[in-house]
């Protein structure tokens, strides 16, 4: 394992070095939180793909392939479909808003009355996303170094917190690009063909496994529908995803770069399912489907290659973890803390170094909290399910309603968040946290409340709507004052 250890150590050292480089570049709030809003197509595509394809998509995607065969690809497919829908239909308008958070978008659209409540919901979602990503380090470091769970979480989490705190979105963008390349080489170009060959090729896999393993719908229609509701719609409204859209240098980059990232997700989905199917042939009686990835890597790959593929798994976890961490800190600082203390945003000091220090402090604080919660928490599936149910049940309708329906009002948006969120919580208490019904009925309740209350209240005033339309068209100045980027940059 010595060569594998060297590969991993070099990779982790590179992540920290990029954090240091990002610190030298992130001199303003815009640079620190959204990479100056000037990423080009290649870097934007790579970072967008990196953040959505995390440990759940890699280790979990292979596990679903082990359990269900090719239809195990559906979870990651729905993630890819969400990125495609976001990119084609909404990303250009989102990028033109020139905001930092989803809640700021809601404030612009509805007249400044929805921020704190939506911010709390979004903060809970991003916190749980960061926690579940951080817990995944335990699995990978256990395979690598045979260390206990707590030490693995502290080691992996500390590296992510370090480079995220140092350079903000610039560091995360650079590390995500490396992680994207490592994942592509490790999973698509190495593990996929080696796994298929070791399993005897597709003909042998078909001979060894039941026919339902090769049925595209074998996982079940209801499961696929639930994945669409949770993951496809979740991609449309998550702060972690929107914050990447905010980094795009142009409308075209946001649209076409995101389309490339979504297409890559579809390829990655199929690859994970095929690797899992091959693992089922090689190891038909694993204790848990989620052990499939680590087992096939540990037992079937040659020295050096094994280290690179484990680095790919580490990259997948780190990219999602760092993206969720900066999203969580951005929401906590901009949408909750600054509003609760009554901060008045203005041109003076808005985008200066003190603002960077404040956001850096929040990333560090949220990072420490994520590590501590990760150590204490056991049932991460339930925690993430609660977060996604609240996100989709509470925020999907007011966000998409604001983008698509001009008759929607602030009162309707607040009613949708409150009714949808309470319905989800109540239904989870009745049906169980992992049941499908809470998100189904919570979403319907949110939609009904939004439409009914919006129609029953005065329309949003024309001045707010005019400012909103100007912002969507890219013709209005930014709400949060930012100096123009010098031409030499």
mmCIF file of N, CA and C in Angstrom, residues 29-31 33-39 90-109 239 242-254 330 334-335 345 350-351 403 467-485:
data_model
loop_
_atom_site.group_PDB
_atom_site.id
_atom_site.type_symbol
_atom_site.label_atom_id
_atom_site.label_comp_id
_atom_site.label_asym_id
_atom_site.label_seq_id
_atom_site.Cartn_x
_atom_site.Cartn_y
_atom_site.Cartn_z
ATOM 1 N N UNK A 29 -15.370 40.339 -1.243
ATOM 2 C CA UNK A 29 -16.477 39.435 -0.949
ATOM 3 C C UNK A 29 -16.872 38.645 -2.180
ATOM 4 N N UNK A 30 -16.933 39.308 -3.326
ATOM 5 C CA UNK A 30 -17.311 38.635 -4.565
ATOM 6 C C UNK A 30 -16.312 37.536 -4.923
ATOM 7 N N UNK A 31 -15.015 37.848 -4.787
ATOM 8 C CA UNK A 31 -13.988 36.851 -5.089
ATOM 9 C C UNK A 31 -14.077 35.682 -4.111
ATOM 10 N N UNK A 33 -16.727 34.588 -2.174
ATOM 11 C CA UNK A 33 -17.951 33.792 -2.141
ATOM 12 C C UNK A 33 -18.360 33.231 -3.494
ATOM 13 N N UNK A 34 -18.064 33.947 -4.596
ATOM 14 C CA UNK A 34 -18.532 33.491 -5.915
ATOM 15 C C UNK A 34 -17.445 33.597 -6.979
ATOM 16 N N UNK A 35 -16.171 33.529 -6.565
ATOM 17 C CA UNK A 35 -15.030 33.525 -7.484
ATOM 18 C C UNK A 35 -15.074 34.686 -8.468
ATOM 19 N N UNK A 36 -15.539 35.853 -7.997
ATOM 20 C CA UNK A 36 -15.555 37.036 -8.842
ATOM 21 C C UNK A 36 -16.589 37.014 -9.954
ATOM 22 N N UNK A 37 -17.448 36.020 -9.978
ATOM 23 C CA UNK A 37 -18.472 35.840 -11.027
ATOM 24 C C UNK A 37 -17.835 35.849 -12.418
ATOM 25 N N UNK A 38 -16.734 35.141 -12.601
ATOM 26 C CA UNK A 38 -16.086 35.187 -13.907
ATOM 27 C C UNK A 38 -15.425 33.866 -14.329
ATOM 28 N N UNK A 39 -16.021 32.746 -13.937
ATOM 29 C CA UNK A 39 -15.492 31.464 -14.410
ATOM 30 C C UNK A 39 -15.850 31.253 -15.882
ATOM 31 N N UNK A 90 -33.184 27.975 -16.274
ATOM 32 C CA UNK A 90 -33.130 28.988 -15.221
ATOM 33 C C UNK A 90 -31.768 29.630 -15.012
ATOM 34 N N UNK A 91 -30.677 28.968 -15.363
ATOM 35 C CA UNK A 91 -29.358 29.419 -14.907
ATOM 36 C C UNK A 91 -28.994 30.811 -15.404
ATOM 37 N N UNK A 92 -29.338 31.149 -16.648
ATOM 38 C CA UNK A 92 -28.978 32.463 -17.172
ATOM 39 C C UNK A 92 -29.649 33.563 -16.355
ATOM 40 N N UNK A 93 -30.919 33.374 -16.033
ATOM 41 C CA UNK A 93 -31.619 34.385 -15.240
ATOM 42 C C UNK A 93 -31.064 34.453 -13.816
ATOM 43 N N UNK A 94 -30.752 33.298 -13.249
ATOM 44 C CA UNK A 94 -30.191 33.272 -11.896
ATOM 45 C C UNK A 94 -28.857 34.011 -11.852
ATOM 46 N N UNK A 95 -27.994 33.762 -12.850
ATOM 47 C CA UNK A 95 -26.680 34.406 -12.884
ATOM 48 C C UNK A 95 -26.813 35.924 -13.012
ATOM 49 N N UNK A 96 -27.808 36.392 -13.776
ATOM 50 C CA UNK A 96 -27.978 37.837 -13.975
ATOM 51 C C UNK A 96 -28.459 38.557 -12.726
ATOM 52 N N UNK A 97 -29.000 37.827 -11.747
ATOM 53 C CA UNK A 97 -29.492 38.470 -10.527
ATOM 54 C C UNK A 97 -28.364 39.092 -9.706
ATOM 55 N N UNK A 98 -27.160 38.559 -9.827
ATOM 56 C CA UNK A 98 -25.991 39.070 -9.111
ATOM 57 C C UNK A 98 -26.229 39.135 -7.597
ATOM 58 N N UNK A 99 -26.731 38.038 -7.041
ATOM 59 C CA UNK A 99 -26.893 37.932 -5.595
ATOM 60 C C UNK A 99 -25.947 36.857 -5.073
ATOM 61 N N UNK A 100 -25.988 36.628 -3.768
ATOM 62 C CA UNK A 100 -25.125 35.620 -3.164
ATOM 63 C C UNK A 100 -25.887 34.404 -2.661
ATOM 64 N N UNK A 101 -27.181 34.567 -2.370
ATOM 65 C CA UNK A 101 -27.947 33.462 -1.795
ATOM 66 C C UNK A 101 -29.331 33.368 -2.424
ATOM 67 N N UNK A 102 -29.946 32.206 -2.244
ATOM 68 C CA UNK A 102 -31.320 32.002 -2.709
ATOM 69 C C UNK A 102 -32.269 32.951 -1.981
ATOM 70 N N UNK A 103 -32.047 33.172 -0.701
ATOM 71 C CA UNK A 103 -32.925 34.048 0.066
ATOM 72 C C UNK A 103 -32.874 35.486 -0.434
ATOM 73 N N UNK A 104 -31.715 35.944 -0.896
ATOM 74 C CA UNK A 104 -31.623 37.279 -1.477
ATOM 75 C C UNK A 104 -32.450 37.366 -2.753
ATOM 76 N N UNK A 105 -32.490 36.283 -3.524
ATOM 77 C CA UNK A 105 -33.356 36.241 -4.707
ATOM 78 C C UNK A 105 -34.819 36.389 -4.296
ATOM 79 N N UNK A 106 -35.224 35.684 -3.239
ATOM 80 C CA UNK A 106 -36.608 35.778 -2.769
ATOM 81 C C UNK A 106 -36.918 37.197 -2.291
ATOM 82 N N UNK A 107 -35.962 37.831 -1.627
ATOM 83 C CA UNK A 107 -36.171 39.209 -1.182
ATOM 84 C C UNK A 107 -36.369 40.152 -2.369
ATOM 85 N N UNK A 108 -35.560 39.973 -3.406
ATOM 86 C CA UNK A 108 -35.703 40.808 -4.597
ATOM 87 C C UNK A 108 -37.065 40.619 -5.247
ATOM 88 N N UNK A 109 -37.474 39.383 -5.348
ATOM 89 C CA UNK A 109 -38.732 39.082 -6.053
ATOM 90 C C UNK A 109 -39.961 39.499 -5.251
ATOM 91 N N UNK A 239 -28.900 26.002 -2.309
ATOM 92 C CA UNK A 239 -27.917 27.079 -2.228
ATOM 93 C C UNK A 239 -26.553 26.631 -2.736
ATOM 94 N N UNK A 242 -26.854 26.845 -6.551
ATOM 95 C CA UNK A 242 -26.991 28.226 -7.016
ATOM 96 C C UNK A 242 -25.688 29.005 -6.837
ATOM 97 N N UNK A 243 -24.972 28.736 -5.755
ATOM 98 C CA UNK A 243 -23.738 29.482 -5.528
ATOM 99 C C UNK A 243 -22.723 29.199 -6.621
ATOM 100 N N UNK A 244 -22.790 28.002 -7.220
ATOM 101 C CA UNK A 244 -21.934 27.724 -8.385
ATOM 102 C C UNK A 244 -22.430 28.462 -9.620
ATOM 103 N N UNK A 245 -23.743 28.566 -9.774
ATOM 104 C CA UNK A 245 -24.283 29.326 -10.904
ATOM 105 C C UNK A 245 -23.833 30.783 -10.819
ATOM 106 N N UNK A 246 -23.770 31.317 -9.594
ATOM 107 C CA UNK A 246 -23.346 32.703 -9.417
ATOM 108 C C UNK A 246 -21.906 32.939 -9.865
ATOM 109 N N UNK A 247 -21.106 31.868 -9.972
ATOM 110 C CA UNK A 247 -19.698 32.041 -10.368
ATOM 111 C C UNK A 247 -19.518 32.165 -11.876
ATOM 112 N N UNK A 248 -20.566 31.895 -12.655
ATOM 113 C CA UNK A 248 -20.442 31.898 -14.119
ATOM 114 C C UNK A 248 -20.087 33.282 -14.638
ATOM 115 N N UNK A 249 -19.183 33.322 -15.604
ATOM 116 C CA UNK A 249 -18.763 34.594 -16.168
ATOM 117 C C UNK A 249 -19.754 35.209 -17.125
ATOM 118 N N UNK A 250 -20.715 34.427 -17.620
ATOM 119 C CA UNK A 250 -21.696 34.946 -18.571
ATOM 120 C C UNK A 250 -22.920 34.037 -18.571
ATOM 121 N N UNK A 251 -24.009 34.545 -19.178
ATOM 122 C CA UNK A 251 -25.209 33.721 -19.330
ATOM 123 C C UNK A 251 -24.902 32.448 -20.102
ATOM 124 N N UNK A 252 -24.120 32.597 -21.147
ATOM 125 C CA UNK A 252 -23.797 31.445 -22.002
ATOM 126 C C UNK A 252 -23.023 30.377 -21.227
ATOM 127 N N UNK A 253 -22.094 30.832 -20.396
ATOM 128 C CA UNK A 253 -21.339 29.884 -19.569
ATOM 129 C C UNK A 253 -22.262 29.134 -18.627
ATOM 130 N N UNK A 254 -23.176 29.873 -17.977
ATOM 131 C CA UNK A 254 -24.100 29.235 -17.039
ATOM 132 C C UNK A 254 -24.963 28.198 -17.741
ATOM 133 N N UNK A 330 -22.290 30.877 3.993
ATOM 134 C CA UNK A 330 -22.815 32.057 3.300
ATOM 135 C C UNK A 330 -24.232 32.371 3.755
ATOM 136 N N UNK A 334 -24.992 35.772 5.694
ATOM 137 C CA UNK A 334 -25.709 36.771 4.912
ATOM 138 C C UNK A 334 -27.217 36.786 5.145
ATOM 139 N N UNK A 335 -27.803 35.610 5.359
ATOM 140 C CA UNK A 335 -29.263 35.537 5.453
ATOM 141 C C UNK A 335 -29.793 35.501 6.877
ATOM 142 N N UNK A 345 -26.651 47.068 4.884
ATOM 143 C CA UNK A 345 -25.673 46.920 3.806
ATOM 144 C C UNK A 345 -25.579 48.219 3.012
ATOM 145 N N UNK A 350 -18.752 47.273 2.008
ATOM 146 C CA UNK A 350 -19.580 46.123 1.628
ATOM 147 C C UNK A 350 -18.745 44.995 1.066
ATOM 148 N N UNK A 351 -17.782 45.384 0.237
ATOM 149 C CA UNK A 351 -17.044 44.334 -0.454
ATOM 150 C C UNK A 351 -15.573 44.342 -0.046
ATOM 151 N N UNK A 403 -39.973 32.787 -10.027
ATOM 152 C CA UNK A 403 -39.358 32.872 -11.351
ATOM 153 C C UNK A 403 -40.372 32.769 -12.483
ATOM 154 N N UNK A 467 -38.263 46.407 -10.775
ATOM 155 C CA UNK A 467 -36.862 46.207 -10.388
ATOM 156 C C UNK A 467 -36.438 44.756 -10.597
ATOM 157 N N UNK A 468 -37.356 43.826 -10.304
ATOM 158 C CA UNK A 468 -37.086 42.403 -10.499
ATOM 159 C C UNK A 468 -36.853 42.080 -11.970
ATOM 160 N N UNK A 469 -37.715 42.614 -12.853
ATOM 161 C CA UNK A 469 -37.561 42.353 -14.284
ATOM 162 C C UNK A 469 -36.267 42.959 -14.830
ATOM 163 N N UNK A 470 -35.925 44.138 -14.342
ATOM 164 C CA UNK A 470 -34.669 44.759 -14.773
ATOM 165 C C UNK A 470 -33.467 43.922 -14.348
ATOM 166 N N UNK A 471 -33.549 43.406 -13.125
ATOM 167 C CA UNK A 471 -32.446 42.572 -12.638
ATOM 168 C C UNK A 471 -32.348 41.280 -13.442
ATOM 169 N N UNK A 472 -33.496 40.628 -13.719
ATOM 170 C CA UNK A 472 -33.481 39.399 -14.507
ATOM 171 C C UNK A 472 -32.914 39.623 -15.902
ATOM 172 N N UNK A 473 -33.146 40.812 -16.428
ATOM 173 C CA UNK A 473 -32.648 41.124 -17.768
ATOM 174 C C UNK A 473 -31.191 41.564 -17.752
ATOM 175 N N UNK A 474 -30.617 41.709 -16.540
ATOM 176 C CA UNK A 474 -29.219 42.106 -16.444
ATOM 177 C C UNK A 474 -28.991 43.583 -16.656
ATOM 178 N N UNK A 475 -30.057 44.395 -16.484
ATOM 179 C CA UNK A 475 -29.937 45.831 -16.761
ATOM 180 C C UNK A 475 -29.877 46.683 -15.504
ATOM 181 N N UNK A 476 -29.969 46.071 -14.331
ATOM 182 C CA UNK A 476 -30.009 46.843 -13.092
ATOM 183 C C UNK A 476 -28.713 46.667 -12.325
ATOM 184 N N UNK A 477 -28.325 47.677 -11.511
ATOM 185 C CA UNK A 477 -27.134 47.515 -10.670
ATOM 186 C C UNK A 477 -27.373 46.466 -9.607
ATOM 187 N N UNK A 478 -26.301 45.907 -9.082
ATOM 188 C CA UNK A 478 -26.426 44.866 -8.067
ATOM 189 C C UNK A 478 -26.913 45.439 -6.752
ATOM 190 N N UNK A 479 -27.709 44.633 -6.054
ATOM 191 C CA UNK A 479 -28.192 45.036 -4.738
ATOM 192 C C UNK A 479 -27.029 45.191 -3.768
ATOM 193 N N UNK A 480 -26.154 44.211 -3.799
ATOM 194 C CA UNK A 480 -24.975 44.269 -2.930
ATOM 195 C C UNK A 480 -23.847 44.887 -3.712
ATOM 196 N N UNK A 481 -23.489 46.087 -3.334
ATOM 197 C CA UNK A 481 -22.592 46.893 -4.144
ATOM 198 C C UNK A 481 -21.238 46.203 -4.303
ATOM 199 N N UNK A 482 -20.780 46.076 -5.532
ATOM 200 C CA UNK A 482 -19.482 45.477 -5.829
ATOM 201 C C UNK A 482 -18.734 46.373 -6.805
ATOM 202 N N UNK A 483 -17.477 46.632 -6.587
ATOM 203 C CA UNK A 483 -16.719 47.436 -7.537
ATOM 204 C C UNK A 483 -16.528 46.660 -8.835
ATOM 205 N N UNK A 484 -16.435 47.329 -9.969
ATOM 206 C CA UNK A 484 -16.197 46.625 -11.226
ATOM 207 C C UNK A 484 -14.856 45.924 -11.219
ATOM 208 N N UNK A 485 -14.769 44.803 -11.905
ATOM 209 C CA UNK A 485 -13.512 44.067 -11.992
ATOM 210 C C UNK A 485 -12.579 44.789 -12.927
#
